Structure formats: C-alpha cells, structure tokens
mmCIF file of C-alpha atoms and ligand atoms in Angstrom:
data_model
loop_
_atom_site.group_PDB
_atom_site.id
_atom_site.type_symbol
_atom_site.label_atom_id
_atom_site.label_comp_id
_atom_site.label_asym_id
_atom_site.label_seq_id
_atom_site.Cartn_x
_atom_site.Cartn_y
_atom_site.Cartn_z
ATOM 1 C CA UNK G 1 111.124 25.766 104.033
ATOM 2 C CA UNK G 2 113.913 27.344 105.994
ATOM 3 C CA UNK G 3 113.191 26.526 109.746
ATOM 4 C CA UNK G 4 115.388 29.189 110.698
ATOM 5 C CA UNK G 5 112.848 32.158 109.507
ATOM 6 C CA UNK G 6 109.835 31.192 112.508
ATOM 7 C CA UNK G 7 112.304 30.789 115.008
ATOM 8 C CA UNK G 8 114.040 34.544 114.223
ATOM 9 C CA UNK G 9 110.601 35.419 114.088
ATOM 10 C CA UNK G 10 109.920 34.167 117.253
ATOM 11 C CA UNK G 11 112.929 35.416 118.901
ATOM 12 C CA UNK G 12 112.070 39.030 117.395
ATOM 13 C CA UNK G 13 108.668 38.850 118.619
ATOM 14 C CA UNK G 14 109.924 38.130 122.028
ATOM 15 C CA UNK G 15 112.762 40.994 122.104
ATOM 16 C CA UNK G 16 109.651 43.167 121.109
ATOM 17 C CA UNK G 17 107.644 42.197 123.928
ATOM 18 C CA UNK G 18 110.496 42.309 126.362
ATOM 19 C CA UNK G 19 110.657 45.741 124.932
ATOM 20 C CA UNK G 20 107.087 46.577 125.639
ATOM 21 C CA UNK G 21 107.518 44.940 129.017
ATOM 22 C CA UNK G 22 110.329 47.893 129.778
ATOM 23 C CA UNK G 23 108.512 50.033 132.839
ATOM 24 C CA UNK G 24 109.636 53.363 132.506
ATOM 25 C CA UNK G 25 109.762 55.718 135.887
ATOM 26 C CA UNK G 26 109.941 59.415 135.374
ATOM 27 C CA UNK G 27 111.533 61.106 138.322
ATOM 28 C CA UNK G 28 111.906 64.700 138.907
ATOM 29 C CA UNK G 29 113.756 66.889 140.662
ATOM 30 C CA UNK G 30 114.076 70.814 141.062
ATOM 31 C CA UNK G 31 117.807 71.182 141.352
ATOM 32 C CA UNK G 32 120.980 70.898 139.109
ATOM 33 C CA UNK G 33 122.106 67.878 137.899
ATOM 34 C CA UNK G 34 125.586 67.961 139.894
ATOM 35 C CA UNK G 35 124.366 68.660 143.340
ATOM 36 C CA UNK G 36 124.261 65.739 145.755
ATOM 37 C CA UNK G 37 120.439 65.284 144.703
ATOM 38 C CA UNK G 38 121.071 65.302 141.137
ATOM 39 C CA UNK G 39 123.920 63.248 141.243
ATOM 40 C CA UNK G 40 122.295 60.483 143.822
ATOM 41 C CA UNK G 41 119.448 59.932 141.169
ATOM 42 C CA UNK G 42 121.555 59.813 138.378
ATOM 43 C CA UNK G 43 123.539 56.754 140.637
ATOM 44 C CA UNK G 44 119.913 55.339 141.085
ATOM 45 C CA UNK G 45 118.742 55.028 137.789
ATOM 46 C CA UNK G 46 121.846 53.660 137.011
ATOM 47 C CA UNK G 47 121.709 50.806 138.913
ATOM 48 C CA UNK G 48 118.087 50.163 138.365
ATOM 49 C CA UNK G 49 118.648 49.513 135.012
ATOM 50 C CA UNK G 50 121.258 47.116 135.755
ATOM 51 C CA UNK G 51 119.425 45.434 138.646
ATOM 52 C CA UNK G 52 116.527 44.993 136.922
ATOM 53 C CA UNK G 53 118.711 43.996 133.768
ATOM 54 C CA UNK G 54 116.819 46.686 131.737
ATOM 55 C CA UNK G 55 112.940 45.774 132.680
ATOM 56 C CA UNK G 56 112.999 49.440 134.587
ATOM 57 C CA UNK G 57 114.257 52.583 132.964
ATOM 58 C CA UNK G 58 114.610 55.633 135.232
ATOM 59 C CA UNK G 59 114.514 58.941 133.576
ATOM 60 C CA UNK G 60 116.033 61.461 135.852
ATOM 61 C CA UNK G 61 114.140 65.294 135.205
ATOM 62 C CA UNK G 62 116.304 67.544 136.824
ATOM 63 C CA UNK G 63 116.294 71.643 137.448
ATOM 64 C CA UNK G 64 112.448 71.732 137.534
ATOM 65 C CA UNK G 65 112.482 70.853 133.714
ATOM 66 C CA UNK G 66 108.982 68.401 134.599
ATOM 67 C CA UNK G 67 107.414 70.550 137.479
ATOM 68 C CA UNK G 68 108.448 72.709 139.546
ATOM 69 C CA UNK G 69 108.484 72.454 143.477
ATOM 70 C CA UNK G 70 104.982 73.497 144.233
ATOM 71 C CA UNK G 71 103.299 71.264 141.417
ATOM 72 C CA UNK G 72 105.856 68.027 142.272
ATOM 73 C CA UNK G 73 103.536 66.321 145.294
ATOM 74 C CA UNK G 74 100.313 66.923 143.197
ATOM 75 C CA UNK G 75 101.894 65.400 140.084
ATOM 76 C CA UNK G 76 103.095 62.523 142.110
ATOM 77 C CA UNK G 77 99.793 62.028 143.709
ATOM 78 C CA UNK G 78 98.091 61.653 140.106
ATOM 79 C CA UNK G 79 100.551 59.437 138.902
ATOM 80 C CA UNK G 80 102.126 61.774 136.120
ATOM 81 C CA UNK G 81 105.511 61.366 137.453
ATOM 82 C CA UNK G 82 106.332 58.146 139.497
ATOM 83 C CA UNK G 83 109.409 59.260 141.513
ATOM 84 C CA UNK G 84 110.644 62.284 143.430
ATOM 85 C CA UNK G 85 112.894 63.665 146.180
ATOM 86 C CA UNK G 86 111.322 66.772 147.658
ATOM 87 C CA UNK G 87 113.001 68.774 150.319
ATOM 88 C CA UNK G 88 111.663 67.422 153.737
ATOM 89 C CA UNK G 89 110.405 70.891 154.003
ATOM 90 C CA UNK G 90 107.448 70.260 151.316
ATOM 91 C CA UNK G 91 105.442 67.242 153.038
ATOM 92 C CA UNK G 92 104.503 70.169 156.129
ATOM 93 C CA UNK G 93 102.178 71.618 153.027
ATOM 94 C CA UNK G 94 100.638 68.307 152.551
ATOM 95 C CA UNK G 95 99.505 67.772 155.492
ATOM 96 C CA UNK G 96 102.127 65.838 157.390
ATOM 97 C CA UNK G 97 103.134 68.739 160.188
ATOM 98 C CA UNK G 98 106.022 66.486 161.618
ATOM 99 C CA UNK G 99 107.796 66.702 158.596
ATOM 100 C CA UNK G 100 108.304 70.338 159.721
ATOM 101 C CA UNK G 101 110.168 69.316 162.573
ATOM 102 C CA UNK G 102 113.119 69.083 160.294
ATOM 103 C CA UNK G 103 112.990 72.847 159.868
ATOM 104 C CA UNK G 104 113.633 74.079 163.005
ATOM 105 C CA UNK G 105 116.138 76.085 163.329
ATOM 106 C CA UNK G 106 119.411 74.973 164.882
ATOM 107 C CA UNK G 107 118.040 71.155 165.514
ATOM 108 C CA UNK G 108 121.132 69.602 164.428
ATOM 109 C CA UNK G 109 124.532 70.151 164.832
ATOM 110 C CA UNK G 110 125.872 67.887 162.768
ATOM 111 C CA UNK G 111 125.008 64.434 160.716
ATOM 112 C CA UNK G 112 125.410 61.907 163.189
ATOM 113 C CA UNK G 113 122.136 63.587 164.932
ATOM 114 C CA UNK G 114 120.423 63.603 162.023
ATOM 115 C CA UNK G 115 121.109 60.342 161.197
ATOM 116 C CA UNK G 116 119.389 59.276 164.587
ATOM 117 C CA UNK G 117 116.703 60.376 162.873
ATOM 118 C CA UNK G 118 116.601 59.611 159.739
ATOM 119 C CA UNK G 119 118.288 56.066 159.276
ATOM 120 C CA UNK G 120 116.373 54.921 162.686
ATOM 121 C CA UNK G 121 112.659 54.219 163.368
ATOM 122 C CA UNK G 122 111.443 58.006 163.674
ATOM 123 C CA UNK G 123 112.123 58.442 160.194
ATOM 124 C CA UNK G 124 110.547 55.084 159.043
ATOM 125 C CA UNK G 125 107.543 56.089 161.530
ATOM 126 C CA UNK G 126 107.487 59.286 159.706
ATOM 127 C CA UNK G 127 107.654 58.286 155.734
ATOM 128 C CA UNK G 128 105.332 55.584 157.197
ATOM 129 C CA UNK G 129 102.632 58.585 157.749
ATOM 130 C CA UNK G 130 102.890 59.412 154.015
ATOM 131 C CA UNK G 131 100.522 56.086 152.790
ATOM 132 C CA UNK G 132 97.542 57.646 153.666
ATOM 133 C CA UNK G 133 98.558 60.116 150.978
ATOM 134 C CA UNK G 134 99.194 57.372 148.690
ATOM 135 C CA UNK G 135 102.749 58.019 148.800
ATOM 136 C CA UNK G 136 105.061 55.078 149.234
ATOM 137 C CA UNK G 137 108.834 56.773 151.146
ATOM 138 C CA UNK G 138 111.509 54.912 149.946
ATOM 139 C CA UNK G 139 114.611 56.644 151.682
ATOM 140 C CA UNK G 140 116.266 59.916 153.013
ATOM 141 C CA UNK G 141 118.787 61.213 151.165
ATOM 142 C CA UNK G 142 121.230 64.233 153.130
ATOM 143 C CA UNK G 143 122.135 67.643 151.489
ATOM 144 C CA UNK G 144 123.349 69.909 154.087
ATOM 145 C CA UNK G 145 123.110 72.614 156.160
ATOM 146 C CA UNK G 146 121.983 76.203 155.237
ATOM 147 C CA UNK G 147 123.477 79.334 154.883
ATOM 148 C CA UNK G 148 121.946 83.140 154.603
ATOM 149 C CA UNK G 149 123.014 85.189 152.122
ATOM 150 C CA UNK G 150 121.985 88.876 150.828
ATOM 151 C CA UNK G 151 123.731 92.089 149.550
ATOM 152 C CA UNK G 152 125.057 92.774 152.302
ATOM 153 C CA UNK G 153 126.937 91.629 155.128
ATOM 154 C CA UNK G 154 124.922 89.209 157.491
ATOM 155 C CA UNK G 155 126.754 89.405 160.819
ATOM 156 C CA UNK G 156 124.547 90.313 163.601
ATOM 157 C CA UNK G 157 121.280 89.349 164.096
ATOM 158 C CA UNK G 158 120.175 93.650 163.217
ATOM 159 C CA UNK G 159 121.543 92.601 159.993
ATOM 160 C CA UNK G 160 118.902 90.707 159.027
ATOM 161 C CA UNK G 161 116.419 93.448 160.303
ATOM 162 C CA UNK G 162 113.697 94.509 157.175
ATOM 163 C CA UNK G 163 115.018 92.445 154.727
ATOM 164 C CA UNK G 164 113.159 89.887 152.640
ATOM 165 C CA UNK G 165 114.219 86.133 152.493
ATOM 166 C CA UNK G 166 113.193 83.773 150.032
ATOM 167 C CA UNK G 167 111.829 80.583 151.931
ATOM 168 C CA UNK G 168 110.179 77.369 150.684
ATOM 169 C CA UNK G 169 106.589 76.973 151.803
ATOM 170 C CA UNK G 170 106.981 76.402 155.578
ATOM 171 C CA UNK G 171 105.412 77.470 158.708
ATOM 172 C CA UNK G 172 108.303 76.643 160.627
ATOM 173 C CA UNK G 173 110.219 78.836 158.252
ATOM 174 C CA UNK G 174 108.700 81.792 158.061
ATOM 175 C CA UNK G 175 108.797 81.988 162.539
ATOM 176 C CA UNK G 176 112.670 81.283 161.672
ATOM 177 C CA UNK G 177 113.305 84.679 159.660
ATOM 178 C CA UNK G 178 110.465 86.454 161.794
ATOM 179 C CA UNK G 179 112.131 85.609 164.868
ATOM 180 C CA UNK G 180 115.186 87.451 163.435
ATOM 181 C CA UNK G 181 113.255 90.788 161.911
ATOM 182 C CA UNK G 182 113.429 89.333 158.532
ATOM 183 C CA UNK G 183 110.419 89.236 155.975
ATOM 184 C CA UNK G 184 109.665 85.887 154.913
ATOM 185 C CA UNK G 185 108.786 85.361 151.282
ATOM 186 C CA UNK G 186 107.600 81.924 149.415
ATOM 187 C CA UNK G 187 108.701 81.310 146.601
ATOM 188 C CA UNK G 188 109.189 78.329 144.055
ATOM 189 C CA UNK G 189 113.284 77.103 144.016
ATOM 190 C CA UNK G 190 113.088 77.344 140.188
ATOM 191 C CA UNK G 191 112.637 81.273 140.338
ATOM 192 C CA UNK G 192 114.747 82.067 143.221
ATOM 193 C CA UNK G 193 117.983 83.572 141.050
ATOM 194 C CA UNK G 194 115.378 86.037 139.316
ATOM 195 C CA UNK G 195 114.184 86.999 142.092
ATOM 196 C CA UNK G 196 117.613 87.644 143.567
ATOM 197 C CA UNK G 197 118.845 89.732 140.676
ATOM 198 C CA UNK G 198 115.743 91.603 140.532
ATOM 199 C CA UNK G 199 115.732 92.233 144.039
ATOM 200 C CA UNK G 200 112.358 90.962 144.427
ATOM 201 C CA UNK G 201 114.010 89.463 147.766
ATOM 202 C CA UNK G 202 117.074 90.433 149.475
ATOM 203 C CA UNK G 203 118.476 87.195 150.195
ATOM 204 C CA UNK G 204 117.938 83.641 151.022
ATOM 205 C CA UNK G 205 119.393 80.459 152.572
ATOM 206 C CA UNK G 206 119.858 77.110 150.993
ATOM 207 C CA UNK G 207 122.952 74.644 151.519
ATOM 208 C CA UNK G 208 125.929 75.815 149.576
ATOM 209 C CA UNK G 209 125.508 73.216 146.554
ATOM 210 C CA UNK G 210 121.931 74.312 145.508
ATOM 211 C CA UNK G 211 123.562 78.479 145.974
ATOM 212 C CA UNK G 212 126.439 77.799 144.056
ATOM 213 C CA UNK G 213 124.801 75.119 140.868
ATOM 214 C CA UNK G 214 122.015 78.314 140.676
ATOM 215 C CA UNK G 215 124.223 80.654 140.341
ATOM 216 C CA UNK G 216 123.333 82.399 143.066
ATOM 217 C CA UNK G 217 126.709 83.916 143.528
ATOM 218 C CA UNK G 218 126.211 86.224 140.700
ATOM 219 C CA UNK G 219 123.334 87.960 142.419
ATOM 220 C CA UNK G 220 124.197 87.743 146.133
ATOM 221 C CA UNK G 221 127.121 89.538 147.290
ATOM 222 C CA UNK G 222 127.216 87.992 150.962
ATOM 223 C CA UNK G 223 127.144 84.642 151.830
ATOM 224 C CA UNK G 224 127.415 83.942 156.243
ATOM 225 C CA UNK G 225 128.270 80.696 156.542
ATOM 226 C CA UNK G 226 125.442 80.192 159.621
ATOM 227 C CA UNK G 227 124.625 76.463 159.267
ATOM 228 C CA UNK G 228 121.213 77.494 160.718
ATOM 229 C CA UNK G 229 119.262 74.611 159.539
ATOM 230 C CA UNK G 230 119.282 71.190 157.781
ATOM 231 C CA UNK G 231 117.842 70.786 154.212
ATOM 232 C CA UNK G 232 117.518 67.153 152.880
ATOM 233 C CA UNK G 233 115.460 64.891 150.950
ATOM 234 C CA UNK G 234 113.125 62.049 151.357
ATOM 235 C CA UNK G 235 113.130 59.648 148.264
ATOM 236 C CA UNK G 236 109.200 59.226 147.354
ATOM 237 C CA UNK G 237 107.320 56.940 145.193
ATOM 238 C CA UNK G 238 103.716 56.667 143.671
ATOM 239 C CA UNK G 239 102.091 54.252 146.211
ATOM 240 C CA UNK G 240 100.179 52.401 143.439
ATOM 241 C CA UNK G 241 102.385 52.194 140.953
ATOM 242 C CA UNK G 242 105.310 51.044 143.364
ATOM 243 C CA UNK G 243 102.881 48.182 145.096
ATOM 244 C CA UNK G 244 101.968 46.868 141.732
ATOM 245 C CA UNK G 245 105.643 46.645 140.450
ATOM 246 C CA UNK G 246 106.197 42.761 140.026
ATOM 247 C CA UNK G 247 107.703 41.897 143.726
ATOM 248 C CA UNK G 248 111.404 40.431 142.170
ATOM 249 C CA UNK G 249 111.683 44.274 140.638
ATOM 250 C CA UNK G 250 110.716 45.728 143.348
ATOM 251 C CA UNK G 251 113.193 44.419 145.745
ATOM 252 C CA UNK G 252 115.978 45.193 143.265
ATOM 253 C CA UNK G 253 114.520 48.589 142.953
ATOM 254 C CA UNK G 254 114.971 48.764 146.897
ATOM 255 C CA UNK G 255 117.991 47.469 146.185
ATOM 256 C CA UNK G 256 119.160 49.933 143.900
ATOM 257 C CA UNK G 257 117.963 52.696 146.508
ATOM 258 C CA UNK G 258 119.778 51.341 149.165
ATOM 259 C CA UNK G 259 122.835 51.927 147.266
ATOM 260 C CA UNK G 260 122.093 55.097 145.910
ATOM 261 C CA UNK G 261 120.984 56.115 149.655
ATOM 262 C CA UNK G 262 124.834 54.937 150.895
ATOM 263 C CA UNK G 263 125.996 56.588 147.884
ATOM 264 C CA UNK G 264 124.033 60.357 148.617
ATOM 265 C CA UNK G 265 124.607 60.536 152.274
ATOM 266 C CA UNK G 266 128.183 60.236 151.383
ATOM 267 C CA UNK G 267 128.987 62.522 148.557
ATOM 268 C CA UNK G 268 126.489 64.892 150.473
ATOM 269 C CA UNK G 269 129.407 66.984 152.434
ATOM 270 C CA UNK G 270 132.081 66.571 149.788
ATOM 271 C CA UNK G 271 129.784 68.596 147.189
ATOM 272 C CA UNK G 272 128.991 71.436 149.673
ATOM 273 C CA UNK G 273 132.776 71.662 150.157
ATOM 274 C CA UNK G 274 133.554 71.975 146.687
ATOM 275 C CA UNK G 275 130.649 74.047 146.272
ATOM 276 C CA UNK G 276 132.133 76.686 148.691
ATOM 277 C CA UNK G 277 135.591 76.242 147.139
ATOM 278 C CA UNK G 278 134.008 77.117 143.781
ATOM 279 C CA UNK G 279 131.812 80.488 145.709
ATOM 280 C CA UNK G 280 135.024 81.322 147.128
ATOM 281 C CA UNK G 281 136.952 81.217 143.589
ATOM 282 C CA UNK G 282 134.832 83.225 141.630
ATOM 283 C CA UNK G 283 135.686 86.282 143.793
ATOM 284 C CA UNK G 284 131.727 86.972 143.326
ATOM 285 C CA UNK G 285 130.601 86.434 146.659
ATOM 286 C CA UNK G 286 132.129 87.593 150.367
ATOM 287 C CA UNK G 287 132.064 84.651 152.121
ATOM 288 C CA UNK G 288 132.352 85.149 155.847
ATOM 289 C CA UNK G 289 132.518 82.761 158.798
ATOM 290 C CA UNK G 290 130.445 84.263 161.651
ATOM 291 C CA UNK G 291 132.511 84.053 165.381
ATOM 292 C CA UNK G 292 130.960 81.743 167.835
ATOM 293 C CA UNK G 293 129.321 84.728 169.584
ATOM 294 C CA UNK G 294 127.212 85.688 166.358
ATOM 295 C CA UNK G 295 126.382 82.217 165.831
ATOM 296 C CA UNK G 296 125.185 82.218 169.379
ATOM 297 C CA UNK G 297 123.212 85.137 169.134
ATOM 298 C CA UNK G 298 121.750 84.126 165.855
ATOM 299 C CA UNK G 299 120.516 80.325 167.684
ATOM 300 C CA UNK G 300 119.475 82.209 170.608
ATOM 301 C CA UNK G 301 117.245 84.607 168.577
ATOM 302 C CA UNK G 302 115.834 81.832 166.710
ATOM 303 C CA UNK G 303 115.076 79.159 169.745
ATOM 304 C CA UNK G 304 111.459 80.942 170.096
ATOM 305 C CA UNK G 305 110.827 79.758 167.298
ATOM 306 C CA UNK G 306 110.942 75.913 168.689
ATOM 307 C CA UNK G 307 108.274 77.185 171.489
ATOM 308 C CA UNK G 308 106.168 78.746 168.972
ATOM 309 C CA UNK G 309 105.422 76.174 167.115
ATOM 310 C CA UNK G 310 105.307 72.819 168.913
ATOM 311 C CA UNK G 311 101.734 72.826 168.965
ATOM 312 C CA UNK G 312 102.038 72.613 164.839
ATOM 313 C CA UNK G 313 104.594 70.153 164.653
ATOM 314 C CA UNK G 314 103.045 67.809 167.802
ATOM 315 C CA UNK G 315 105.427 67.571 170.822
ATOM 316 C CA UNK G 316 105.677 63.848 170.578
ATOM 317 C CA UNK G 317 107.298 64.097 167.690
ATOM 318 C CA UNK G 318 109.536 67.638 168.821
ATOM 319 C CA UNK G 319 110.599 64.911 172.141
ATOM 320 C CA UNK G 320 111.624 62.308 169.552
ATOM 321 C CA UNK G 321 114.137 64.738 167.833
ATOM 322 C CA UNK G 322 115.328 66.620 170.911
ATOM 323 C CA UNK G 323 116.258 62.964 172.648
ATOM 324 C CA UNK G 324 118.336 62.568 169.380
ATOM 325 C CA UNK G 325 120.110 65.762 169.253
ATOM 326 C CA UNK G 326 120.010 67.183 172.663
ATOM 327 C CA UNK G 327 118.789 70.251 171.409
ATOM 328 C CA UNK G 328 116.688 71.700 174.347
ATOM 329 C CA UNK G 329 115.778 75.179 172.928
ATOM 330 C CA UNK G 330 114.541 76.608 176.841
ATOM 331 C CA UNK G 331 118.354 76.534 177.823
ATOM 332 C CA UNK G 332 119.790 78.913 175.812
HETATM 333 C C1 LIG E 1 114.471 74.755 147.969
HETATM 334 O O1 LIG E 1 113.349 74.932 147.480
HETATM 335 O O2 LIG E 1 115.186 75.670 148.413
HETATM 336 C C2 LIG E 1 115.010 73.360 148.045
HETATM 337 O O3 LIG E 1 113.974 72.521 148.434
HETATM 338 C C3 LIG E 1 115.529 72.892 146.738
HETATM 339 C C4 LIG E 1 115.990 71.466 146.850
HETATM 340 O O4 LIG E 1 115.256 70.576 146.437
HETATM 341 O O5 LIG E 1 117.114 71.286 147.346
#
C-alpha cells in the first residue's frame, strides 16, 4: 500500500477545513473606493488577512453597492454585514444624541482639537455608549472638513437664503442650514449627484474628497471653501460576532485597525488636497476662498445653533468638547 496516499489525504482534509475555518467579514461603506474611507478599509482588510495569516477575509463593499446609508446601522444590527464606518453624523438617528455633538457647526478648527476628542477618553466614553446597541466601536477614522456648494456663488450668508441643501439625517444639521435661511433636505449619500443635477436640491456640503469621487463637480457650479464642519467616521463592528471571534484573532484584528486607524488619519488631509487640485483642474467648478470676514459672518450666523440644541446633545457632553476646542459659541 502506498503510505503516502492517507497522509495527502490527511493533509487535504486539513487544508479543507482550514478553508472552512476562513471567517469572512463583509464591510460596507457608502463612498468611493479612493477617498480616505475607501482607501483606509482597503489598508484594513489588507492587513487582516495577513495578521490573521488568512483565518479572516475582509471584503470591502464600497459606494453603497451592499446598503446604502440609511439601511447600514439596521443591517449591522442584524448581523447581515459585520463591519462598517458610518459618518459620526448617523449614530444621532440611533439613538446616541452625543454623537451629534460632532455636527455642530464650527466646533473645530483644526485636527489637533479633534483629536482631543477622538483619540482620548471622550471618544472611547462615547463608542463605549454604542454596546447597548449591540455595537462593538472599534476606532475613529478622520475625513475632513466641509464645504457648501450650489449653482451659484456662496459668499455671504443672503447667499444661502431659500435654497435647499442636501444634509444627512441630523438634527444638529438641519438648525445649521436653518440658522443661515437655507432649506434643509435629507437625503441618502448614494443619491445626492441626482439630486444635484436634477435640481431636486440646490446644493450641499461634504468634505472635498466625497464632492469630487461623486462627481459632484459636474452638477455644482460653486464650491466656498467654508470648512464649516467636521465629517468623519467611527469604525463599527457587530457586537456578537466581534466578542465571539477566537481572542488571538481578535487582538490581531485590533491590531490590524490600529494600523489602518494611523494609516486613515494620515492620508485623511492629503486626499482632500488632491481632491481640490483635481475640482480645481477640471475647470467645472468655481472654487472660491471666502475672506475672513465672510467666514466670520457665516460662524457667527451659525453659533445659535450650539444654544439651540444643547438640550439634544446633553451639555455634559457639549462641556467635554468645548474644553477641547475652546469653542465657546456665546462669544462671538
Ligand atoms: C454623507 O452622507 O454625506 C457622508 O456621510 C458620506 C460619508 O460616509 O462620507
């Protein structure tokens, strides 16, 4: 008998179970592929495959091609899809108001204060809130700041007066372009450039990677660079599925995510620049950088909007944020 045939069959047997053994994560996402998102999940799934030597395969579903932004948390919460990174704008809609605090307009003014935030223990404390929802938060990952754009020119604060601007679903968001005389209108990301062209909405404001990988430049003949306010991601897992991964994977998934974190939070910037470099070239879009004064004017006629709604977000949390970035919305 040749002892050679059990063992191969053994040793197929065993590839075949190490096979079976592969845990597959689906992870979604509603914007291009080449935005800082898109890119930091590609870098994850990367390096979860080779930290976990192939027992994890991440699929990466980008441009709303799985679900689309409304239908993402749901989908997560049934265990459909196993990862995602939703804007820090859609966990206000779930329930978790402090979330929202990230939408206020004019919070930041640059990355180091957000950072306070969201690499210290109020962002910890705050994906910490999301177990309840069986939701396990894994990380933040930055985009950048937004920008309005329409048909026409967005200079002073009358310019914005009557005309409707696509939001995300957020409280805190619709007070922004009220507080300006704008008309707020929800709508999912996926169906924002129809809109657009159609006219359906007059403008919108998103951080210069997600307006230029939409194409939004084709539709939107103004673009006011007003770095109003900050759009970023938190990095979200099933609960159950993550606390039942085997606990060597799941530190080298952590692993993985603490790369791909260092990874995001740096290309972040250098894709909005090259976003705006590519806005600028195609000659599509006016791009126009507002003068200190109409900046001013434009915080000033949004810092209502922080007064408004502290009751909705919680003022602990609204102290937390305003003793990291100074922000102190009655002295303007
Ligand atoms: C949006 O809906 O405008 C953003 O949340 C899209 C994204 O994920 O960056």
């Amino acid at each position: 008998m040749n002892v050679f045939r059990p063992l191969a069959g053994l040793l197929l047997a065993c590839a075949a179970l190490a096979v079976n053994a592969q845990t597959i994560i689906k992870f979604s996402h509603v914007v291009a592929a080449d935005t800082p998102k898109g890119k930091a999940s590609e870098f994850f799934a990367k390096r979860a495959g080779e930290l976990t030597k192939g027992k994890v395969k991440v699929e990466v579903y980008p441009n709303s091609a799985l679900y689309k932004d409304g239908e993402e948390m749901s989908s997560l919460q049934m265990g459909s899809v196993q990862m995602l990174a939703p804007s820090l704008a859609k966990f206000g809609p779930l329930g978790v108001k402090e979330f929202e605090a990230f939408d206020f307009p004019f919070m930041f003014d640059d990355t180091t204060e957000l950072h306070a935030i969201t690499q210290g223990p109020v962002g910890a404390a705050m994906l910490a809130k999301l177990e309840p929802k069986g939701i396990k938060g894994l990380a933040y990952w930055d985009n950048g700041f937004k920008s309005f754009s329409a048909n026409a020119p967005l200079k002073s604060v009358a310019d914005y007066k009557g005309k409707k601007f696509r939001i995300q679903s957020s409280k805190v968001l619709e007070e922004e372009i009220r507080s300006i005389g704008g008309i707020p209108q929800v709508m999912a990301f996926s169906e924002v450039y129809q809109a657009l062209q159609t006219g359906v909405v007059d403008g919108t404001e998103n951080p210069i990677s997600n307006f230029w990988t939409q194409k939004m430049h084709e539709v939107q003949k103004h673009l006011t660079l007003t770095n109003h306010g900050y759009l970023g991601y938190a990095v979200i897992a099933n609960k159950k599925f993550w606390d039942a991964l085997p606990a060597d994977v799941r530190g080298q998934l952590e692993q993985a995510m603490k790369e791909a974190t260092v990874y995001a939070n740096k290309i972040a910037q250098e894709e909005n620049d090259l976003s705006l470099a590519g806005v600028k070239k195609s000659g599509k879009t006016t791009v126009y950088e507002p003068t200190k004064d109409e900046r001013f004017a434009l915080k000033k006629a949004m810092a209502p909007v922080h007064i408004k709604m502290t009751d909705r977000v919680g003022k602990e949390t609204l102290q937390e944020f305003y003793k990291a970035t100074g922000f102190d919305p009655t002295k303007l």
